[in-house]
Amino acid sequence: MEASQDTEFLITALKTVKYPGYSRDIVSFGLVRNVTFKDGRASVVISLTAKDDTVPAKIKADVEKALSLLTGVKQVAVFVDAAKPETAEANGEGKTMPPALRHVKAVLAVASGKGGVGKSTVAANLACAFENVFEKRGRPAPSVGLLDCDIYGPSIPMMMGVKGQPEIVDTLIQPLEGYGVKVMSLGFLLDEQTPVLWRGAMVNKAIQQFLTQVEWGNLEVLVIDLPPGTGDAQITLSQTIPLTGAVIVTTPQAVASSVALRGAKLFEKINVPILGVVENMSFIETADGERDHLFGEGGGAETANALGTEFLGQIPLSGDLRRTGDEGKPIVLADPASSSAKIFTEVAEHLADVLAARASMNGTAEKSDDAAQS
């Protein structure tokens, strides 16, 4: 979503506008594409897919009402770009879901602008937290897949404690499994000491193979751990399948958040909703309960605000979080009572609701429990 600092009060007002029949707002659903304010005129562009023809008109009216009540707003212009949902196999910019992913309800990319922010740690713990959430909601296991697209530095096998080589059945690669999560990584196909000296074409081919020739089966969500930046992996992914959304990982310091912001702009350009920002290494918890903000404060919240999306949570800098990853058992499972595990679980619960609601709006899944009760 394009916005500037002088439109923050408009975005705040837009967060009060709920999608009809849901308890979540149009900003968190990623429907708001552009917000401008000049000479008392507020302009908003909204893009959505809806089966019900009354939904776009209702949202337009609610937005006009919310903005017209703001001090300084003399005129309101709301443009709604509404489309009908496509088939369950095709959504996004003309991209068709490959047969191997036909029964995957949502595909969530975990991305960052720069390396070293703990993106893979977030992806692994988020996948395990998702599996716990879906198990509690009565979904059959396994409900979650984790795809390691960090071709040059695949770390998911170590973090998930999974070793071995995948089998091939009827031309389809069978993903391995760790803690009830289906896992696929280039790390399973290479020796641990072998460097990956690949050019872009080989990277593209590997990612396409992971997306089209792995038998993922029935999944509520496939979490994709992307490499940092906006290179071959990100472009190939966006060109191969329709992504449901993306989560951006950053750390508090300005250098990380500024790079994360630039990296996130890629998803805006290809019309992939940014569902939120996770701030990792936010602080150290001292023995007396105080917080030492070693890397500064506010980077994650500022990034989320600049993107017009939600700030999902702050993960503390923890020796236990590092240790459990090195030992091959994410902290969500190794120490579920820890503050880090609790935050990952809260983020997973929230995103599960958002993903289910977005799928329901596109006619591909039932409404989430949260939406049904609203």
Short mmCIF file of C-alpha atoms in Angstrom, two decimals:
data_model
loop_
_atom_site.label_atom_id
_atom_site.label_comp_id
_atom_site.label_asym_id
_atom_site.label_seq_id
_atom_site.Cartn_x
_atom_site.Cartn_y
_atom_site.Cartn_z
CA MET A 1 0.00 0.00 0.00
CA GLU A 2 1.31 3.41 -0.95
CA ALA A 3 1.07 5.99 1.81
CA SER A 4 3.00 8.83 3.42
CA GLN A 5 3.33 10.21 6.92
CA ASP A 6 0.62 12.81 6.39
CA THR A 7 -1.89 10.03 5.64
CA GLU A 8 -1.40 8.13 8.89
CA PHE A 9 -4.61 9.58 10.36
CA LEU A 10 -6.51 8.31 7.30
CA ILE A 11 -5.06 4.82 7.67
CA THR A 12 -6.03 4.80 11.35
CA ALA A 13 -9.60 5.60 10.34
CA LEU A 14 -9.57 2.90 7.65
CA LYS A 15 -8.65 0.34 10.29
CA THR A 16 -12.09 0.89 11.80
CA VAL A 17 -13.81 -0.25 8.59
CA LYS A 18 -14.61 -3.96 8.83
CA TYR A 19 -15.01 -6.29 5.89
CA PRO A 20 -18.75 -7.13 5.77
CA GLY A 21 -19.43 -10.21 7.89
CA TYR A 22 -15.98 -10.22 9.49
CA SER A 23 -14.40 -8.80 12.62
CA ARG A 24 -11.22 -7.84 10.78
CA ASP A 25 -10.63 -4.55 9.02
CA ILE A 26 -9.88 -3.82 5.38
CA VAL A 27 -6.32 -2.66 6.14
CA SER A 28 -5.29 -5.92 7.84
CA PHE A 29 -6.82 -7.83 4.93
CA GLY A 30 -4.49 -5.94 2.58
CA LEU A 31 -7.31 -4.45 0.52
CA VAL A 32 -6.18 -0.81 0.69
CA ARG A 33 -3.81 -0.10 -2.20
CA ASN A 34 -3.29 3.66 -2.11
CA VAL A 35 -4.04 6.54 0.26
CA THR A 36 -3.44 10.23 -0.49
CA PHE A 37 -4.40 13.50 1.16
CA LYS A 38 -4.04 16.94 -0.41
CA ASP A 39 -5.84 20.24 0.09
CA GLY A 40 -8.50 18.61 2.25
CA ARG A 41 -9.23 15.86 -0.28
CA ALA A 42 -8.77 12.27 0.90
CA SER A 43 -8.43 9.65 -1.85
CA VAL A 44 -8.41 5.90 -1.28
CA VAL A 45 -8.02 3.02 -3.73
CA ILE A 46 -9.34 -0.36 -2.62
CA SER A 47 -8.82 -3.63 -4.50
CA LEU A 48 -10.79 -6.74 -3.57
CA THR A 49 -12.29 -9.99 -4.79
CA ALA A 50 -15.84 -10.77 -3.73
CA LYS A 51 -18.60 -13.13 -4.80
CA ASP A 52 -21.29 -10.87 -3.30
CA ASP A 53 -21.94 -7.77 -5.42
CA THR A 54 -23.14 -5.83 -2.36
CA VAL A 55 -19.74 -6.07 -0.63
CA PRO A 56 -17.85 -3.44 -2.71
CA ALA A 57 -20.70 -0.92 -2.33
CA LYS A 58 -20.88 -1.52 1.43
CA ILE A 59 -17.12 -1.06 1.88
CA LYS A 60 -17.16 2.10 -0.26
CA ALA A 61 -19.96 3.59 1.82
CA ASP A 62 -18.29 2.68 5.12
CA VAL A 63 -14.97 4.17 4.02
CA GLU A 64 -16.62 7.39 2.89
CA LYS A 65 -18.39 7.68 6.23
CA ALA A 66 -15.25 6.97 8.30
CA LEU A 67 -13.12 9.50 6.43
CA SER A 68 -15.73 12.22 6.21
CA LEU A 69 -15.84 12.42 10.02
CA LEU A 70 -12.15 13.34 10.25
CA THR A 71 -11.07 16.87 11.05
CA GLY A 72 -9.55 18.57 8.02
CA VAL A 73 -11.15 16.26 5.47
CA LYS A 74 -13.37 18.33 3.18
CA GLN A 75 -13.81 15.86 0.34
CA VAL A 76 -13.59 12.06 0.08
CA ALA A 77 -12.96 10.03 -3.08
CA VAL A 78 -13.10 6.25 -2.80
CA PHE A 79 -12.27 4.04 -5.77
CA VAL A 80 -13.07 0.32 -5.46
CA ASP A 81 -11.54 -2.14 -7.91
CA ALA A 82 -13.70 -5.24 -7.45
CA ALA A 83 -13.28 -8.57 -9.21
CA LYS A 84 -15.10 -11.89 -9.10
CA PRO A 85 -13.21 -14.83 -7.57
CA GLU A 86 -11.57 -17.19 -10.01
CA THR A 87 -11.53 -20.97 -9.69
CA ALA A 88 -9.91 -22.63 -6.71
CA GLU A 89 -6.94 -23.52 -8.94
CA ALA A 90 -6.35 -20.06 -10.30
CA ASN A 91 -5.96 -16.77 -8.51
CA GLY A 92 -3.63 -13.81 -8.62
CA GLU A 93 -2.18 -12.26 -11.74
CA GLY A 94 -3.29 -14.96 -14.16
CA LYS A 95 -1.14 -17.57 -12.42
CA THR A 96 -2.53 -21.06 -11.99
CA MET A 97 -1.79 -23.13 -8.92
CA PRO A 98 0.34 -26.15 -9.96
CA PRO A 99 -1.31 -29.58 -9.49
CA ALA A 100 1.06 -30.33 -6.61
CA LEU A 101 -0.37 -27.34 -4.71
CA ARG A 102 -4.04 -27.70 -5.62
CA HIS A 103 -4.96 -28.81 -2.13
CA VAL A 104 -2.93 -26.15 -0.32
CA LYS A 105 -5.33 -23.50 0.96
CA ALA A 106 -2.79 -20.72 1.56
CA VAL A 107 0.82 -19.96 0.63
CA LEU A 108 2.62 -17.60 2.98
CA ALA A 109 6.05 -16.15 2.19
CA VAL A 110 8.36 -15.19 5.07
CA ALA A 111 10.78 -12.57 3.75
CA SER A 112 13.34 -9.98 4.78
CA GLY A 113 15.29 -7.24 3.07
CA LYS A 114 18.65 -8.27 4.53
CA GLY A 115 20.29 -11.34 5.98
CA GLY A 116 21.03 -11.95 9.63
CA VAL A 117 17.63 -10.92 10.99
CA GLY A 118 16.55 -14.44 11.98
CA LYS A 119 14.07 -14.98 9.15
CA SER A 120 14.54 -18.77 9.05
CA THR A 121 14.12 -18.93 12.83
CA VAL A 122 10.83 -17.08 12.46
CA ALA A 123 9.71 -19.32 9.57
CA ALA A 124 10.47 -22.57 11.41
CA ASN A 125 8.81 -21.50 14.66
CA LEU A 126 5.85 -20.04 12.81
CA ALA A 127 5.34 -23.31 10.91
CA CYS A 128 5.38 -25.33 14.16
CA ALA A 129 3.07 -22.83 15.83
CA PHE A 130 0.67 -23.08 12.87
CA GLU A 131 0.61 -26.88 13.21
CA ASN A 132 -0.29 -26.58 16.90
CA VAL A 133 -3.02 -24.04 16.13
CA PHE A 134 -4.60 -26.16 13.40
CA GLU A 135 -4.42 -29.29 15.57
CA LYS A 136 -6.37 -27.48 18.30
CA ARG A 137 -8.91 -26.41 15.69
CA GLY A 138 -9.48 -30.01 14.66
CA ARG A 139 -7.64 -30.00 11.34
CA PRO A 140 -6.07 -33.34 10.35
CA ALA A 141 -2.28 -33.51 10.64
CA PRO A 142 -0.09 -32.66 8.90
CA SER A 143 -1.72 -29.32 8.14
CA VAL A 144 1.41 -27.27 7.50
CA GLY A 145 4.27 -27.38 5.01
CA LEU A 146 7.60 -25.58 5.27
CA LEU A 147 9.55 -24.91 2.06
CA ASP A 148 13.15 -23.72 2.38
CA CYS A 149 13.83 -21.53 -0.66
CA ASP A 150 17.04 -20.10 0.77
CA ILE A 151 19.05 -21.94 -1.87
CA TYR A 152 22.50 -20.63 -0.92
CA GLY A 153 22.11 -21.10 2.82
CA PRO A 154 19.49 -23.77 3.58
CA SER A 155 19.16 -23.88 7.38
CA ILE A 156 15.64 -25.26 7.83
CA PRO A 157 16.77 -28.95 7.96
CA MET A 158 18.97 -28.20 10.98
CA MET A 159 16.38 -26.03 12.72
CA MET A 160 13.64 -28.64 12.20
CA GLY A 161 15.88 -31.56 13.16
CA VAL A 162 15.19 -33.35 9.87
CA LYS A 163 17.73 -35.44 7.97
CA GLY A 164 17.56 -37.81 5.03
CA GLN A 165 16.83 -37.80 1.33
CA PRO A 166 13.29 -37.48 -0.03
CA GLU A 167 11.81 -40.36 -2.00
CA ILE A 168 10.25 -39.97 -5.42
CA VAL A 169 6.87 -41.61 -6.03
CA ASP A 170 5.22 -41.36 -9.45
CA THR A 171 7.57 -38.52 -10.47
CA LEU A 172 6.67 -36.47 -7.35
CA ILE A 173 9.14 -35.72 -4.55
CA GLN A 174 7.85 -36.78 -1.13
CA PRO A 175 8.65 -34.12 1.49
CA LEU A 176 10.21 -35.22 4.75
CA GLU A 177 8.46 -34.54 8.03
CA GLY A 178 9.54 -32.90 11.27
CA TYR A 179 7.27 -32.41 14.30
CA GLY A 180 4.20 -32.96 12.15
CA VAL A 181 5.27 -30.40 9.54
CA LYS A 182 6.05 -31.38 5.95
CA VAL A 183 9.50 -30.03 5.07
CA MET A 184 11.39 -29.63 1.81
CA SER A 185 14.82 -28.06 1.32
CA LEU A 186 17.78 -28.19 -1.02
CA GLY A 187 19.71 -29.13 2.12
CA PHE A 188 18.20 -32.63 1.84
CA LEU A 189 19.72 -33.09 -1.61
CA LEU A 190 23.27 -31.85 -0.95
CA ASP A 191 26.12 -32.83 1.33
CA GLU A 192 26.34 -30.49 4.33
CA GLN A 193 29.84 -29.37 3.32
CA THR A 194 29.01 -28.74 -0.35
CA PRO A 195 28.79 -25.06 -1.33
CA VAL A 196 26.00 -24.07 -3.71
CA LEU A 197 27.70 -22.46 -6.70
CA TRP A 198 24.64 -21.86 -8.85
CA ARG A 199 23.73 -19.14 -11.28
CA GLY A 200 20.27 -17.64 -11.50
CA ALA A 201 18.86 -20.15 -13.99
CA MET A 202 19.68 -23.09 -11.73
CA VAL A 203 18.16 -21.34 -8.71
CA ASN A 204 14.99 -20.68 -10.70
CA LYS A 205 14.77 -24.30 -11.78
CA ALA A 206 15.20 -25.60 -8.23
CA ILE A 207 12.46 -23.37 -6.84
CA GLN A 208 10.09 -24.24 -9.66
CA GLN A 209 10.71 -27.92 -8.97
CA PHE A 210 9.96 -27.47 -5.26
CA LEU A 211 6.67 -25.79 -6.16
CA THR A 212 5.52 -28.06 -8.95
CA GLN A 213 7.05 -31.49 -8.27
CA VAL A 214 6.71 -31.93 -4.52
CA GLU A 215 3.63 -33.78 -3.28
CA TRP A 216 2.49 -31.38 -0.57
CA GLY A 217 -0.96 -32.94 -0.18
CA ASN A 218 -3.77 -31.30 1.82
CA LEU A 219 -2.40 -28.34 3.77
CA GLU A 220 -3.95 -25.38 5.53
CA VAL A 221 -0.83 -23.34 4.79
CA LEU A 222 2.55 -23.70 3.09
CA VAL A 223 5.16 -21.46 4.73
CA ILE A 224 7.98 -20.46 2.38
CA ASP A 225 11.29 -19.31 3.84
CA LEU A 226 12.74 -16.94 1.25
CA PRO A 227 16.35 -15.81 0.98
CA PRO A 228 17.02 -12.17 1.89
CA GLY A 229 16.69 -9.47 -0.74
CA THR A 230 14.73 -9.30 -3.97
CA GLY A 231 16.64 -11.64 -6.26
CA ASP A 232 15.96 -14.70 -8.40
CA ALA A 233 14.13 -16.67 -5.72
CA GLN A 234 11.55 -13.98 -5.01
CA ILE A 235 10.90 -13.25 -8.68
CA THR A 236 10.62 -16.93 -9.63
CA LEU A 237 8.24 -17.58 -6.75
CA SER A 238 5.97 -14.69 -7.69
CA GLN A 239 5.93 -15.78 -11.34
CA THR A 240 5.21 -19.45 -10.58
CA ILE A 241 2.37 -19.42 -8.07
CA PRO A 242 -0.19 -17.02 -6.61
CA LEU A 243 0.92 -16.08 -3.10
CA THR A 244 -1.73 -15.57 -0.43
CA GLY A 245 0.42 -13.09 1.45
CA ALA A 246 3.80 -12.24 2.91
CA VAL A 247 5.21 -11.62 6.38
CA ILE A 248 8.23 -9.31 6.66
CA VAL A 249 10.93 -9.97 9.27
CA THR A 250 13.18 -7.19 10.52
CA THR A 251 15.17 -6.18 13.58
CA PRO A 252 14.76 -2.89 15.49
CA GLN A 253 17.73 -0.94 14.13
CA ALA A 254 17.19 1.58 11.35
CA VAL A 255 19.52 -0.09 8.86
CA ALA A 256 17.52 -3.33 9.02
CA SER A 257 14.07 -1.73 8.93
CA SER A 258 14.95 0.52 5.99
CA VAL A 259 16.21 -2.45 3.96
CA ALA A 260 13.16 -4.50 5.00
CA LEU A 261 10.92 -1.70 3.74
CA ARG A 262 12.61 -1.70 0.35
CA GLY A 263 12.39 -5.48 0.13
CA ALA A 264 8.70 -5.43 1.00
CA LYS A 265 8.00 -3.09 -1.90
CA LEU A 266 8.57 -6.06 -4.23
CA PHE A 267 5.42 -7.70 -2.91
CA GLU A 268 3.44 -4.51 -3.41
CA LYS A 269 4.58 -4.34 -7.03
CA ILE A 270 3.34 -7.88 -7.71
CA ASN A 271 0.08 -7.35 -5.77
CA VAL A 272 0.88 -9.74 -2.92
CA PRO A 273 -0.74 -8.58 0.34
CA ILE A 274 1.72 -7.90 3.16
CA LEU A 275 -0.01 -9.42 6.17
CA GLY A 276 2.28 -8.02 8.81
CA VAL A 277 5.75 -7.34 10.19
CA VAL A 278 7.58 -9.38 12.84
CA GLU A 279 10.41 -7.71 14.74
CA ASN A 280 13.10 -10.17 15.82
CA MET A 281 15.88 -9.57 18.38
CA SER A 282 13.76 -6.78 19.85
CA PHE A 283 15.26 -6.75 23.34
CA ILE A 284 17.03 -8.77 26.00
CA GLU A 285 15.01 -9.68 29.07
CA THR A 286 17.14 -9.05 32.15
CA ALA A 287 16.97 -11.05 35.37
CA ASP A 288 14.95 -8.34 37.11
CA GLY A 289 12.35 -8.27 34.33
CA GLU A 290 13.62 -5.15 32.57
CA ARG A 291 14.14 -4.92 28.82
CA ASP A 292 17.48 -3.94 27.32
CA HIS A 293 16.91 -2.71 23.75
CA LEU A 294 20.35 -3.63 22.49
CA PHE A 295 19.61 -2.85 18.83
CA GLY A 296 17.40 0.18 19.39
CA GLU A 297 13.63 0.48 19.36
CA GLY A 298 10.78 1.02 16.96
CA GLY A 299 12.11 -0.38 13.69
CA GLY A 300 9.43 -3.04 13.31
CA ALA A 301 6.54 -0.75 14.17
CA GLU A 302 7.85 1.93 11.83
CA THR A 303 8.19 -0.58 9.00
CA ALA A 304 4.65 -1.83 9.53
CA ASN A 305 3.29 1.69 9.64
CA ALA A 306 5.11 2.65 6.43
CA LEU A 307 3.65 -0.40 4.70
CA GLY A 308 0.17 0.20 6.07
CA THR A 309 0.09 -3.26 7.61
CA GLU A 310 -0.03 -4.83 11.06
CA PHE A 311 2.82 -5.02 13.54
CA LEU A 312 2.49 -8.67 14.53
CA GLY A 313 4.88 -8.90 17.46
CA GLN A 314 8.34 -8.57 19.00
CA ILE A 315 10.57 -11.60 19.49
CA PRO A 316 13.20 -11.13 22.24
CA LEU A 317 16.90 -11.80 21.72
CA SER A 318 17.20 -15.06 23.58
CA GLY A 319 19.94 -17.62 24.08
CA ASP A 320 17.26 -20.32 24.38
CA LEU A 321 15.79 -19.34 21.01
CA ARG A 322 19.23 -19.70 19.41
CA ARG A 323 20.01 -22.92 21.28
CA THR A 324 16.78 -24.70 20.40
CA GLY A 325 17.26 -23.84 16.74
CA ASP A 326 20.79 -25.24 16.79
CA GLU A 327 19.54 -28.38 18.53
CA GLY A 328 16.87 -28.94 15.90
CA LYS A 329 13.73 -28.34 17.95
CA PRO A 330 12.10 -24.91 17.56
CA ILE A 331 11.40 -23.13 20.83
CA VAL A 332 7.64 -23.29 20.18
CA LEU A 333 7.98 -27.02 20.86
CA ALA A 334 11.07 -27.13 23.09
CA ASP A 335 9.81 -24.53 25.58
CA PRO A 336 6.17 -23.59 24.85
CA ALA A 337 5.95 -21.60 28.10
CA SER A 338 8.74 -19.22 27.08
CA SER A 339 7.93 -15.65 26.08
CA SER A 340 9.25 -16.26 22.56
CA ALA A 341 7.06 -19.33 22.06
CA LYS A 342 4.00 -17.49 23.31
CA ILE A 343 4.56 -14.64 20.85
CA PHE A 344 5.04 -17.04 17.92
CA THR A 345 1.80 -18.78 18.91
CA GLU A 346 -0.10 -15.50 19.09
CA VAL A 347 1.19 -14.50 15.66
CA ALA A 348 0.24 -17.91 14.21
CA GLU A 349 -3.26 -17.75 15.68
CA HIS A 350 -3.80 -14.29 14.24
CA LEU A 351 -2.43 -15.17 10.81
CA ALA A 352 -4.47 -18.39 10.71
CA ASP A 353 -7.61 -16.28 11.12
CA VAL A 354 -6.50 -13.82 8.47
CA LEU A 355 -5.58 -16.55 5.95
CA ALA A 356 -8.85 -18.39 6.51
CA ALA A 357 -10.84 -15.19 6.09
CA ARG A 358 -9.02 -14.25 2.89
CA ALA A 359 -9.60 -17.74 1.49
CA SER A 360 -13.27 -17.51 2.38
CA MET A 361 -13.59 -14.16 0.61
CA ASN A 362 -12.22 -15.85 -2.52
CA GLY A 363 -14.61 -18.76 -2.18
CA THR A 364 -11.93 -21.35 -1.41
CA ALA A 365 -12.47 -22.10 2.28
CA GLU A 366 -14.90 -21.79 5.14
CA LYS A 367 -14.97 -18.67 7.27
CA SER A 368 -12.66 -18.60 10.23
CA ASP A 369 -14.14 -19.12 13.67
CA ASP A 370 -13.37 -15.52 14.52
CA ALA A 371 -15.19 -14.27 11.43
CA ALA A 372 -18.18 -16.52 11.99
CA GLN A 373 -18.70 -15.15 15.46
CA SER A 374 -18.51 -11.50 14.39
#
